[in-house]
């Protein structure tokens, strides 16, 4: 069953990307999934969104590291190939890029993930901090072609203040 996000957000999907139910897309832990219209060697690039309340003071880099450790348990190999802080002091974020080898649909694949972590305060209760994770997963050959779409998508993500009232 798909999860819900701890804070409501709004965003715009890049042209051509289509939303799919997380369960049907094989991502039951996600709150949202979108797929690219063209597959590459039988794999379809996708964007997933999930998130959680983080009452602790963990830095985004620690949360990103936790995510890599969880991913390690589900794939053949994972290597962090880049990352940096984004955003501002009031709206911090972090990106990291991962090289992932995994068996997907019975086929061994080399994939790239671009993960973006956004720290957001709950608009209904600013004492609560949520971390929203946006993830692009694509084949290594398709990644350069879908990365700009993902970057454009990330720029549109913001709290949905209308949903909170």
Short mmCIF file of C-alpha atoms in Angstrom, two decimals:
data_model
loop_
_atom_site.label_atom_id
_atom_site.label_comp_id
_atom_site.label_asym_id
_atom_site.label_seq_id
_atom_site.Cartn_x
_atom_site.Cartn_y
_atom_site.Cartn_z
CA UNK A 1 0.00 0.00 0.00
CA UNK A 2 1.42 3.44 -0.87
CA UNK A 3 2.49 5.63 1.99
CA UNK A 4 1.38 9.19 2.54
CA UNK A 5 3.77 12.08 2.93
CA UNK A 6 4.16 13.64 6.37
CA UNK A 7 3.52 17.10 4.89
CA UNK A 8 1.49 17.97 1.81
CA UNK A 9 3.51 19.09 -1.21
CA UNK A 10 2.73 20.24 -4.72
CA UNK A 11 4.78 19.82 -7.88
CA UNK A 12 4.61 19.70 -11.66
CA UNK A 13 5.62 16.62 -13.61
CA UNK A 14 7.82 17.14 -16.67
CA UNK A 15 6.07 16.80 -20.00
CA UNK A 16 5.43 13.19 -21.01
CA UNK A 17 5.99 11.66 -17.57
CA UNK A 18 2.93 9.84 -16.24
CA UNK A 19 1.85 9.11 -12.70
CA UNK A 20 1.26 5.49 -11.72
CA UNK A 21 -0.09 3.93 -8.53
CA UNK A 22 2.94 3.05 -6.39
CA UNK A 23 1.78 -0.55 -5.86
CA UNK A 24 1.33 -1.11 -9.62
CA UNK A 25 4.78 0.40 -10.27
CA UNK A 26 6.43 -1.96 -7.78
CA UNK A 27 7.13 0.80 -5.24
CA UNK A 28 4.66 0.16 -2.41
CA UNK A 29 6.64 2.28 0.07
CA UNK A 30 6.42 5.37 -2.12
CA UNK A 31 3.78 8.06 -1.85
CA UNK A 32 4.06 8.92 -5.55
CA UNK A 33 5.56 7.36 -8.69
CA UNK A 34 5.94 8.74 -12.21
CA UNK A 35 7.41 6.94 -15.21
CA UNK A 36 9.21 8.21 -18.28
CA UNK A 37 7.37 7.47 -21.55
CA UNK A 38 10.26 5.49 -23.12
CA UNK A 39 12.02 2.45 -21.72
CA UNK A 40 15.71 1.72 -22.18
CA UNK A 41 16.67 -1.93 -22.59
CA UNK A 42 13.49 -2.98 -20.78
CA UNK A 43 13.84 -0.57 -17.83
CA UNK A 44 11.66 2.52 -17.47
CA UNK A 45 13.16 5.56 -15.74
CA UNK A 46 11.06 6.65 -12.80
CA UNK A 47 10.65 9.32 -10.17
CA UNK A 48 9.50 8.34 -6.70
CA UNK A 49 8.59 10.47 -3.72
CA UNK A 50 8.53 9.38 -0.10
CA UNK A 51 9.13 11.05 3.22
CA UNK A 52 8.95 10.81 6.96
CA UNK A 53 8.81 12.92 10.09
CA UNK A 54 12.25 13.27 11.64
CA UNK A 55 11.88 14.45 15.22
CA UNK A 56 15.61 13.92 15.76
CA UNK A 57 18.29 16.42 14.86
CA UNK A 58 19.89 14.16 12.25
CA UNK A 59 21.66 16.06 9.49
CA UNK A 60 20.43 15.47 5.94
CA UNK A 61 23.78 13.86 5.17
CA UNK A 62 23.14 11.30 7.93
CA UNK A 63 19.63 10.63 6.60
CA UNK A 64 21.05 10.17 3.08
CA UNK A 65 23.64 7.74 4.47
CA UNK A 66 20.84 5.77 6.20
CA UNK A 67 19.07 5.55 2.84
CA UNK A 68 22.20 4.16 1.15
CA UNK A 69 22.55 1.55 3.89
CA UNK A 70 18.92 0.42 3.42
CA UNK A 71 19.46 0.28 -0.36
CA UNK A 72 22.62 -1.85 0.12
CA UNK A 73 20.42 -4.60 1.59
CA UNK A 74 18.23 -4.73 -1.54
CA UNK A 75 20.73 -4.46 -4.41
CA UNK A 76 23.91 -6.13 -5.64
CA UNK A 77 26.04 -3.02 -5.06
CA UNK A 78 25.71 0.70 -4.47
CA UNK A 79 28.31 3.45 -4.55
CA UNK A 80 27.86 7.14 -3.74
CA UNK A 81 29.39 8.97 -6.70
CA UNK A 82 28.56 12.56 -5.77
CA UNK A 83 26.53 14.87 -3.63
CA UNK A 84 26.22 18.35 -2.23
CA UNK A 85 24.05 20.58 -0.10
CA UNK A 86 21.37 22.67 -1.77
CA UNK A 87 18.72 25.14 -0.68
CA UNK A 88 19.05 27.68 2.08
CA UNK A 89 19.32 27.73 5.86
CA UNK A 90 15.53 28.05 6.09
CA UNK A 91 14.89 25.32 3.50
CA UNK A 92 17.91 23.03 3.44
CA UNK A 93 18.36 20.18 1.01
CA UNK A 94 20.93 17.64 -0.07
CA UNK A 95 21.53 15.75 -3.30
CA UNK A 96 23.44 12.55 -3.82
CA UNK A 97 24.09 10.44 -6.89
CA UNK A 98 24.40 6.68 -6.64
CA UNK A 99 25.70 4.01 -9.00
CA UNK A 100 23.54 0.95 -8.38
CA UNK A 101 23.77 -2.62 -9.64
CA UNK A 102 20.56 -4.53 -9.08
CA UNK A 103 18.51 -7.39 -10.39
CA UNK A 104 15.26 -5.93 -11.73
CA UNK A 105 12.68 -8.21 -13.29
CA UNK A 106 15.20 -11.05 -13.29
CA UNK A 107 17.77 -8.99 -15.24
CA UNK A 108 21.00 -7.59 -13.81
CA UNK A 109 21.06 -3.82 -14.44
CA UNK A 110 23.45 -0.92 -13.92
CA UNK A 111 21.37 2.02 -12.76
CA UNK A 112 21.93 5.55 -11.57
CA UNK A 113 19.92 7.20 -8.84
CA UNK A 114 19.75 10.91 -8.19
CA UNK A 115 18.34 11.47 -4.71
CA UNK A 116 17.21 14.80 -3.35
CA UNK A 117 16.41 15.29 0.33
CA UNK A 118 14.34 18.31 1.31
CA UNK A 119 13.82 19.35 4.91
CA UNK A 120 10.38 20.92 5.42
CA UNK A 121 8.56 22.16 8.46
CA UNK A 122 4.97 21.05 8.88
CA UNK A 123 2.89 24.14 8.04
CA UNK A 124 0.27 23.07 10.61
CA UNK A 125 2.90 22.56 13.34
CA UNK A 126 6.29 24.18 12.58
CA UNK A 127 7.89 22.26 15.48
CA UNK A 128 7.65 19.12 13.32
CA UNK A 129 10.35 18.51 10.70
CA UNK A 130 9.70 16.29 7.74
CA UNK A 131 12.22 15.07 5.22
CA UNK A 132 10.91 14.50 1.71
CA UNK A 133 12.97 12.29 -0.60
CA UNK A 134 12.73 12.64 -4.37
CA UNK A 135 14.46 9.90 -6.37
CA UNK A 136 15.17 9.53 -10.08
CA UNK A 137 16.21 6.01 -11.12
CA UNK A 138 17.37 5.35 -14.69
CA UNK A 139 19.73 3.15 -16.65
CA UNK A 140 23.24 4.51 -16.95
CA UNK A 141 22.69 5.20 -20.66
CA UNK A 142 19.33 6.96 -20.21
CA UNK A 143 20.28 8.93 -17.09
CA UNK A 144 21.86 11.92 -18.92
CA UNK A 145 18.66 12.32 -20.97
CA UNK A 146 16.21 12.30 -18.05
CA UNK A 147 18.30 14.20 -15.50
CA UNK A 148 17.24 17.65 -16.76
CA UNK A 149 13.56 16.62 -16.47
CA UNK A 150 14.23 15.55 -12.89
CA UNK A 151 16.02 18.80 -12.08
CA UNK A 152 13.09 20.77 -13.55
CA UNK A 153 10.70 18.64 -11.49
CA UNK A 154 12.65 19.23 -8.26
CA UNK A 155 12.49 23.00 -8.82
CA UNK A 156 8.67 22.81 -8.75
CA UNK A 157 8.38 20.94 -5.42
CA UNK A 158 7.07 23.10 -2.60
CA UNK A 159 4.84 22.80 0.47
CA UNK A 160 1.14 22.74 -0.36
CA UNK A 161 -0.08 25.37 2.08
CA UNK A 162 -3.65 25.16 0.72
CA UNK A 163 -3.87 21.47 1.69
CA UNK A 164 -2.84 22.23 5.26
CA UNK A 165 -5.68 24.66 5.97
#
